Coordinates of C-alpha atoms in Angstrom, one line a residue:
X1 CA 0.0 0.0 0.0
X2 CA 1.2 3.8 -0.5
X3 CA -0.9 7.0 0.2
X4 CA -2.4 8.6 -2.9
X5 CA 0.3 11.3 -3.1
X6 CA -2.1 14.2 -5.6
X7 CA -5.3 13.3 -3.0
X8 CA -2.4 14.3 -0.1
X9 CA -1.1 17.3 -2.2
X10 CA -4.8 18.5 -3.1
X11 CA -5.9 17.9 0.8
X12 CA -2.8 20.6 2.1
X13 CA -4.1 23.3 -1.0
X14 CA -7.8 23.1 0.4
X15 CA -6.7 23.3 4.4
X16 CA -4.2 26.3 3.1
X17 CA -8.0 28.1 1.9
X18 CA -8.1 28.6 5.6
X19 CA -6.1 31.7 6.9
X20 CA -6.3 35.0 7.7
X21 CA -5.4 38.2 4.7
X22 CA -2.1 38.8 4.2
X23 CA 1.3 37.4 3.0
X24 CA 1.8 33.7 3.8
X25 CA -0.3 31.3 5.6
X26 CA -1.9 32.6 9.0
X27 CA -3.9 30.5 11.4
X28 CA -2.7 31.4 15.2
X29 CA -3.7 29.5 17.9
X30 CA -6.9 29.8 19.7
X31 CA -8.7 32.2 16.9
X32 CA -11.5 31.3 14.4
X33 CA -8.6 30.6 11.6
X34 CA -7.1 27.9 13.5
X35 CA -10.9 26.7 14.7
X36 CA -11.8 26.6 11.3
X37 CA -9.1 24.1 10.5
X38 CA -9.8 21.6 13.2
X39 CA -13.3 21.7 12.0
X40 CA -12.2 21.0 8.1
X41 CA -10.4 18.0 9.7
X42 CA -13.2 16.6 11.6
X43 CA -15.4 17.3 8.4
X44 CA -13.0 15.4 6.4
X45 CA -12.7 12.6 9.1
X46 CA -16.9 12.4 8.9
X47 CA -16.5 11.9 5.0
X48 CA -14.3 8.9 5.1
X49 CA -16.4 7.2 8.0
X50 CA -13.5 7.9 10.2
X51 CA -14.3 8.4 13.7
X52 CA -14.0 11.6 15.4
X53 CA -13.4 13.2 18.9
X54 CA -12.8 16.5 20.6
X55 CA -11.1 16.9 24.3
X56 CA -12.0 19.6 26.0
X57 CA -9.4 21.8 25.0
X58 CA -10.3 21.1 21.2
X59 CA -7.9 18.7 20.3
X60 CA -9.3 16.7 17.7
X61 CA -8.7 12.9 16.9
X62 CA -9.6 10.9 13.7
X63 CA -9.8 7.0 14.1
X64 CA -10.1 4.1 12.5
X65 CA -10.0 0.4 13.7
X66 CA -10.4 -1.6 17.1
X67 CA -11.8 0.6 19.9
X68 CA -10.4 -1.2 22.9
X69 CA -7.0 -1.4 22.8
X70 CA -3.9 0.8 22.7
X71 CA -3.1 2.1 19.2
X72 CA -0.6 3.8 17.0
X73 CA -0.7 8.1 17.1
X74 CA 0.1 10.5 14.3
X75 CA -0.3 14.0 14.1
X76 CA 0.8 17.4 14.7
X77 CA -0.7 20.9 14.6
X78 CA -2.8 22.8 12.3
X79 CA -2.0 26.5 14.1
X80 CA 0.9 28.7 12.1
X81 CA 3.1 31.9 13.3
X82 CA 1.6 35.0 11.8
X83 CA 2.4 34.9 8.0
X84 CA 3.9 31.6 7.9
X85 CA 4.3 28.6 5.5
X86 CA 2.1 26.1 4.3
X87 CA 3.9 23.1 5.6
X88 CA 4.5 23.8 9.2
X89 CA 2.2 21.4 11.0
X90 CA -0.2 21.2 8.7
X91 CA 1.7 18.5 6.6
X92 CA 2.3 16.2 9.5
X93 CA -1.9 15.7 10.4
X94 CA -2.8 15.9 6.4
X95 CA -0.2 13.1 6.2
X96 CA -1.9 11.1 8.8
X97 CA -5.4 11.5 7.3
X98 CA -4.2 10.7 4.1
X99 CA -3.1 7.1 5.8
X100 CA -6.3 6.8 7.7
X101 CA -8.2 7.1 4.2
X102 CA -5.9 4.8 2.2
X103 CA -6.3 2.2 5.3
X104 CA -9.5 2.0 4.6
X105 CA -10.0 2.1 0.7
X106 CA -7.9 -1.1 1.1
X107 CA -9.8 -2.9 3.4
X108 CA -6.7 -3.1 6.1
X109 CA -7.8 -5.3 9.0
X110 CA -6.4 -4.1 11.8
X111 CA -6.3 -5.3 15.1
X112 CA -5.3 -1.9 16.9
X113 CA -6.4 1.4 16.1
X114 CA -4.9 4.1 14.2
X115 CA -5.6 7.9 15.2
X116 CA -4.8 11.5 13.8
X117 CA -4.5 14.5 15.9
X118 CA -4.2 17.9 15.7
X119 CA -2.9 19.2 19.1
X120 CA -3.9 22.8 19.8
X121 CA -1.7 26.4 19.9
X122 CA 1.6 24.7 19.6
X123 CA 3.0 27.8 17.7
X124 CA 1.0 29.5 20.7
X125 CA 3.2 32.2 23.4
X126 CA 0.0 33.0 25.9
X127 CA 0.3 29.6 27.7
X128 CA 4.1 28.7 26.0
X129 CA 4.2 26.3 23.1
X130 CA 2.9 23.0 22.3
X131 CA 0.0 23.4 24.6
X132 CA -2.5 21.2 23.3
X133 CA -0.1 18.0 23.3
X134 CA 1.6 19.1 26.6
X135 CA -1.9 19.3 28.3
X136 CA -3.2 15.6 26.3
X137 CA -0.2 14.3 28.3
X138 CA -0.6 15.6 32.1
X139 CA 2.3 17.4 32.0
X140 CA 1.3 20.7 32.8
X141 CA 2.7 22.5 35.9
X142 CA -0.5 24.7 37.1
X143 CA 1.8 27.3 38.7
X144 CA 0.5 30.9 39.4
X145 CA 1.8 32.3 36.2
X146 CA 0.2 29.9 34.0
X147 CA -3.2 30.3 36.0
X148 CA -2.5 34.1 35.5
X149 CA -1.8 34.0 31.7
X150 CA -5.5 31.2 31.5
X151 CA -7.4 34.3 32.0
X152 CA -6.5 35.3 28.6
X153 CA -7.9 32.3 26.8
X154 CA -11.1 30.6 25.9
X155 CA -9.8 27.6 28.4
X156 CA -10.5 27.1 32.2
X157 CA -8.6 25.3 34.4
X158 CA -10.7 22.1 34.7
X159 CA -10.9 21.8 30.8
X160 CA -7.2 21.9 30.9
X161 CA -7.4 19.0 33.5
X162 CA -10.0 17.2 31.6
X163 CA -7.7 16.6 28.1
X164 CA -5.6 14.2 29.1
X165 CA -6.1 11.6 27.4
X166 CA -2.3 9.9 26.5
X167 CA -2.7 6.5 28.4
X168 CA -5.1 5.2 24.9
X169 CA -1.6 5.1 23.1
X170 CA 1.5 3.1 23.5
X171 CA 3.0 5.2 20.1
X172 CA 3.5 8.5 18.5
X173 CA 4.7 9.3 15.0
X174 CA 4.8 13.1 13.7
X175 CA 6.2 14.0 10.4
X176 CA 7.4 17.7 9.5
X177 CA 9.7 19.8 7.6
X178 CA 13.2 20.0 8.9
X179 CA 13.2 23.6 8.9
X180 CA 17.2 23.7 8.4
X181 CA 19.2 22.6 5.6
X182 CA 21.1 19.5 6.5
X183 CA 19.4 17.2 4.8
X184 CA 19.3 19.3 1.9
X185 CA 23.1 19.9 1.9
X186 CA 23.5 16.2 2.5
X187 CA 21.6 14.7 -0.4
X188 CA 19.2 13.4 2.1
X189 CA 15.8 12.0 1.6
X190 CA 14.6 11.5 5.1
X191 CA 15.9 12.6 8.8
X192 CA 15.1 10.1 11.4
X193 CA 15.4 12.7 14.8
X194 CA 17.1 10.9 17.7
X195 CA 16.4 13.7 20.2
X196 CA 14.8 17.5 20.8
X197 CA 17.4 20.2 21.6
X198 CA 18.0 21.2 25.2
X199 CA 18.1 24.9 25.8
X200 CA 20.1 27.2 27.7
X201 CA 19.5 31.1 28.0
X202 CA 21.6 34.0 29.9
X203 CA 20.1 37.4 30.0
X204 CA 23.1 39.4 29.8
X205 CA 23.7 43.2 30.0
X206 CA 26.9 44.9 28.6
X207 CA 27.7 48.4 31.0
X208 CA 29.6 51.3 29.1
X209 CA 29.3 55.1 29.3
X210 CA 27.0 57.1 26.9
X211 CA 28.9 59.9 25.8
X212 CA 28.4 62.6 22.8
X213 CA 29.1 60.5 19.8
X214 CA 30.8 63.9 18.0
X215 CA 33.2 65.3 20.8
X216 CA 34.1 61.9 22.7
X217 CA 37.2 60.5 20.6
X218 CA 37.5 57.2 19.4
X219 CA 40.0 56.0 22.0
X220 CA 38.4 57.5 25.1
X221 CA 35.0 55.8 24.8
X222 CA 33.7 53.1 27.0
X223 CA 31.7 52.1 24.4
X224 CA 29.2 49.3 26.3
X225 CA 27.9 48.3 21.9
X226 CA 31.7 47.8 20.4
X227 CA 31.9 45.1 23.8
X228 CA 29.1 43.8 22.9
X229 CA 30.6 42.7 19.4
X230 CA 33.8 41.5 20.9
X231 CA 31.3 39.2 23.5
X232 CA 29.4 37.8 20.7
X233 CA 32.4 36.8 18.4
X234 CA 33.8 35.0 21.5
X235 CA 30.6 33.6 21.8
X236 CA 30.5 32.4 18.6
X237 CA 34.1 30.9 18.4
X238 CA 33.3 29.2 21.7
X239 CA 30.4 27.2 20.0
X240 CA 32.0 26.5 16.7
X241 CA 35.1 25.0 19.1
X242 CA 32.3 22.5 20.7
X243 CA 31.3 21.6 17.2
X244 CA 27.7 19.8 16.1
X245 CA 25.4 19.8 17.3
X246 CA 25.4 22.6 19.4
X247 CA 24.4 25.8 18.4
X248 CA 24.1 29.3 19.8
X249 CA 22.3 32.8 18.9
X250 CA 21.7 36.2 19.9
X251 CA 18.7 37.1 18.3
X252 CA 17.0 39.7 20.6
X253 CA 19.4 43.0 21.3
X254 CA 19.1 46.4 22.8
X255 CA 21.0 49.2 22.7
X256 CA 20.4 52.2 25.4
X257 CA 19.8 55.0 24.8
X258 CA 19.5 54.0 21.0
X259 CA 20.0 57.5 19.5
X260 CA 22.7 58.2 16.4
X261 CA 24.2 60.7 18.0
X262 CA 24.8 59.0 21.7
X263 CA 28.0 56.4 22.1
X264 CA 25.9 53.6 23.8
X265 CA 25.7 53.5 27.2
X266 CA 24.2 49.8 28.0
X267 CA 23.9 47.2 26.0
X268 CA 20.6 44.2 26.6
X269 CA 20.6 40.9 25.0
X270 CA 19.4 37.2 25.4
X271 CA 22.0 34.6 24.4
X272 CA 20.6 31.8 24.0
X273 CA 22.7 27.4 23.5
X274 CA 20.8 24.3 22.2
X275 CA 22.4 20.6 22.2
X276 CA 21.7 17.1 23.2
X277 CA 23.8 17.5 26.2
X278 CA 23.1 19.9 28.9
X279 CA 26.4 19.3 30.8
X280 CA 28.0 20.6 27.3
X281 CA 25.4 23.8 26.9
X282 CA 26.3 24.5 30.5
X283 CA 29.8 24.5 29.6
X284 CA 29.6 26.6 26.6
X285 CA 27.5 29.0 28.7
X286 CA 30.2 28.8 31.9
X287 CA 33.2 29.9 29.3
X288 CA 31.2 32.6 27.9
X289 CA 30.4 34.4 31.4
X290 CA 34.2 33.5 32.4
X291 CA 35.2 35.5 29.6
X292 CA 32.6 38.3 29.4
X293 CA 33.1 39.0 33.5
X294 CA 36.9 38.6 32.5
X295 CA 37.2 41.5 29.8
X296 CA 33.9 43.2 29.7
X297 CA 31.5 45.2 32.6
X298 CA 28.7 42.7 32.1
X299 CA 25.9 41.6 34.6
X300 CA 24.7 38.1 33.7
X301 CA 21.7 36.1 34.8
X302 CA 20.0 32.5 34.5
X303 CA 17.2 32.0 32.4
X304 CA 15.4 29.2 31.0
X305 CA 17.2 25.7 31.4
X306 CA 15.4 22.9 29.5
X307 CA 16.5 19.7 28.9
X308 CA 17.1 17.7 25.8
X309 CA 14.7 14.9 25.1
X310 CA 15.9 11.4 23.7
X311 CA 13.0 10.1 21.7
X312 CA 12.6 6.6 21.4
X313 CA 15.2 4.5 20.0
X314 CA 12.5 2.0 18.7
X315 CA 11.4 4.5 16.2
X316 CA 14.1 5.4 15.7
X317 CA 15.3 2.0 14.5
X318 CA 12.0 1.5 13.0
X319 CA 11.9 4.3 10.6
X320 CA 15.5 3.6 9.4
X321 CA 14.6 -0.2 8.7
X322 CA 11.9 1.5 6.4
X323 CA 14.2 3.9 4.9
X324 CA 16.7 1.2 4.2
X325 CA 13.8 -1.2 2.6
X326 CA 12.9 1.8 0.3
X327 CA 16.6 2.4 -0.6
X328 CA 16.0 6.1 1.1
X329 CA 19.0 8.0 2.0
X330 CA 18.7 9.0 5.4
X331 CA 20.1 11.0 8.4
X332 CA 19.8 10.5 11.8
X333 CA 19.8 14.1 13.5
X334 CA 18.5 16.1 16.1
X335 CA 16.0 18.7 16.3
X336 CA 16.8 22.0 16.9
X337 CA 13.0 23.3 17.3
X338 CA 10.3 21.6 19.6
X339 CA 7.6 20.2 18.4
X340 CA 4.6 17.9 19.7
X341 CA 6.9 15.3 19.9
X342 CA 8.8 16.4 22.5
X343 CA 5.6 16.7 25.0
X344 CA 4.4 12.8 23.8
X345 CA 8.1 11.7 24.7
X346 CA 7.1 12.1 28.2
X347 CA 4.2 9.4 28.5
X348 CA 5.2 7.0 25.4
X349 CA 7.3 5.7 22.6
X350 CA 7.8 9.1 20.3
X351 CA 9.8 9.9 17.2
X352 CA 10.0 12.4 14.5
X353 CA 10.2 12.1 10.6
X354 CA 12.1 14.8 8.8
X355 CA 11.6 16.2 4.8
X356 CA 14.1 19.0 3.6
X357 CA 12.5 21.8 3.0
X358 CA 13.9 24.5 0.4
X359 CA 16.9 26.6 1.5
X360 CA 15.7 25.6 5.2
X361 CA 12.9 28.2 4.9
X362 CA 10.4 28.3 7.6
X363 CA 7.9 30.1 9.6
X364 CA 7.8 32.1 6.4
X365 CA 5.4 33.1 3.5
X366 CA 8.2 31.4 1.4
X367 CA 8.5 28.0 3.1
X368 CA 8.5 25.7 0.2
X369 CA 9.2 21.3 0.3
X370 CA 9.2 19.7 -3.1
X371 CA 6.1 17.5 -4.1
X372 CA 8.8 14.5 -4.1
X373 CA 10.1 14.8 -0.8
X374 CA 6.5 15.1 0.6
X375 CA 5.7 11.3 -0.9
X376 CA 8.9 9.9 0.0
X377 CA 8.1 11.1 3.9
X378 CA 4.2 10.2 3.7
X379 CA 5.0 7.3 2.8
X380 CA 7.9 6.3 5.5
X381 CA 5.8 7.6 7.8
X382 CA 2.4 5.0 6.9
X383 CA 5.5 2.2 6.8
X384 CA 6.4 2.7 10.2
X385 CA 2.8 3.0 11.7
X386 CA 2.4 -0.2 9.5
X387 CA 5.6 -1.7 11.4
X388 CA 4.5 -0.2 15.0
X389 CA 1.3 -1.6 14.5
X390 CA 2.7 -5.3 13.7
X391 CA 5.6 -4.8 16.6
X392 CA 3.0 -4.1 19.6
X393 CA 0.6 -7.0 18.3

């Protein structure tokens, strides 16, 4: 069996109907947009005699076979950033209805079930990302500040409570872009993702002394923006040194007082390390603050520390027994970005499929996977539900 790759292509055009004017795609969490698309997927579900649910948070589930015992998950999310790309999300729960659908043209008899989902606001800030999967799972920590930040969505506390729902499934399976270029670079077909990204974050400020930008000469200056450049090469030769697959940014600067005629005075920025190993990230981050307190008036504070997460090694090996039986060149990676995945790891078997997507684009009006590549990962995807499904019989 293989999924009807046009019916899969022509499914992703119709959902991509559904988005708000402007450049892009644009369906953000919790508004009518991203409504709108769970309902298209329940309608679609309904047309195919596929089975359909809703938690209370508005996750929604497609499924098809045996009712009573623990089946095979796949999905993702249907919510985009604000002018984002047709692909993000959307591809992995098309993907999976497109399975569902060619399950049962061809009469598969199966003796677990097979279910879609499409987790809520995982692109979503208000209550942090992956919300939909992370509260299916039990895993949310119902702290002060998320109770405070609740009171800005359509959700209470006890429908939060009321979605999980992660003990009906002993595995999860989510395909998506790569949204980076390896694979592309490396003539791959598929990624097969080992692990999700720890991260590590400093908030760091440089000190200087604003002075007049005309009358203060060059080598007087306390200039706190010039330190910042000689911090962020270090930092940048300090993760090049650790090597792959660590990686580090500073993508969120301010400069104080910001004017063209004022030598900076202060200097605000968020550096931020992601790896599989948080000893190493620590590391990385130890060595920068050692040098920045070193040479440089800086102040430097902790701020988020998450952990990487090892998905499981049964996919893992499952989805390269299918590349290898398709004679698909494949790469086994980590993810840089979270995704669903990494919330499902928690309570069950989880892995991730990767395409290439053009140039790495994403979260962009300009994100763009070949018609090919989507196929080729459909398709190892359905395999290694196929092979899941046989494995836990």
């Amino acid at each position: 069996m293989k999924i009807n790759h046009q019916r899969l292509m022509d499914l992703l055009d119709e959902l991509n109907q559904i988005t708000s004017e402007g450049e892009g795609i644009t369906r953000l969490a919790y508004t009518e947009q991203e409504q709108a698309a769970l309902d298209w997927f329940i309608e679609k579900c309904e047309q195919h005699s596929i089975r359909t649910h809703r938690d209370a948070i508005g996750n929604v589930f497609g499924t098809i076979g045996p009712e009573a015992e623990k089946g095979v998950l796949i999905g993702s999310h249907l919510d985009t950033v604000k002018n984002g790309g047709k692909y993000d999300g959307a591809l992995g729960v098309v993907a999976g209805l497109e399975i569902l659908i060619t399950l049962l043209e061809n009469g598969a008899q199966l003796e677990k079930p097979v279910t879609v989902v499409s987790f809520r606001g995982e692109e979503a800030n208000i209550l942090g990302g992956t919300f939909g999967s992370r509260a299916f799972c039990g895993t949310i920590e119902f702290d002060e500040d998320f109770i405070k930040r609740m009171e800005s969505t359509p959700f209470s506390l006890q429908q939060v409570k009321e979605t999980v729902g992660a003990e009906r499934y002993s595995n999860y399976l989510e395909l998506h872009i790569e949204q980076g270029k390896k694979l592309e670079n490396n003539g791959a077909d598929i990624g097969v993702v080992h692990a999700i990204a720890g991260i590590k974050r400093l908030d760091v400020t440089v000190h200087g002394e604003a002075a007049h930008s005309g009358t203060m000469g060059m080598e007087e200056r306390n200039d706190a923006l010039i330190s910042t450049a000689k911090i962020l090469l270090e930092f940048e030769r300090l993760v090049k040194m650790y090597g792959e697959p660590n990686v580090g940014t500073v993508g969120e600067l301010y400069v104080h007082p910001n004017l063209p005629n004022v030598v900076p005075g202060r200097v605000d920025f968020t550096l931020e390390v992601r790896g599989t190993d948080l000893e190493t990230m620590r590391e990385i981050a130890e060595r920068f603050s050692d040098y920045a307190s070193t040479y440089h008036q800086v102040a430097i504070k902790p701020n988020i520390e998450k952990h990487p997460s090892d998905l499981s090694e049964k996919i893992v090996a499952t989805v390269e027994q299918v590349c290898k039986e398709a004679g698909m060149g494949y790469r086994v990676m980590m993810s840089g970005a979270n995704h669903d995945a990494n919330s499902l790891a928690a309570v069950m078997d989880s892995g991730i499929i990767f395409i290439p997507c053009v140039n790495g684009v994403s979260h962009n009006p300009n994100e763009c996977v070949e018609a090919a590549d989507i196929e080729k990962g459909a398709n190892v995807l359905f395999r290694s539900a196929l092979s899941l499904l046989k494995a836990s019989q």
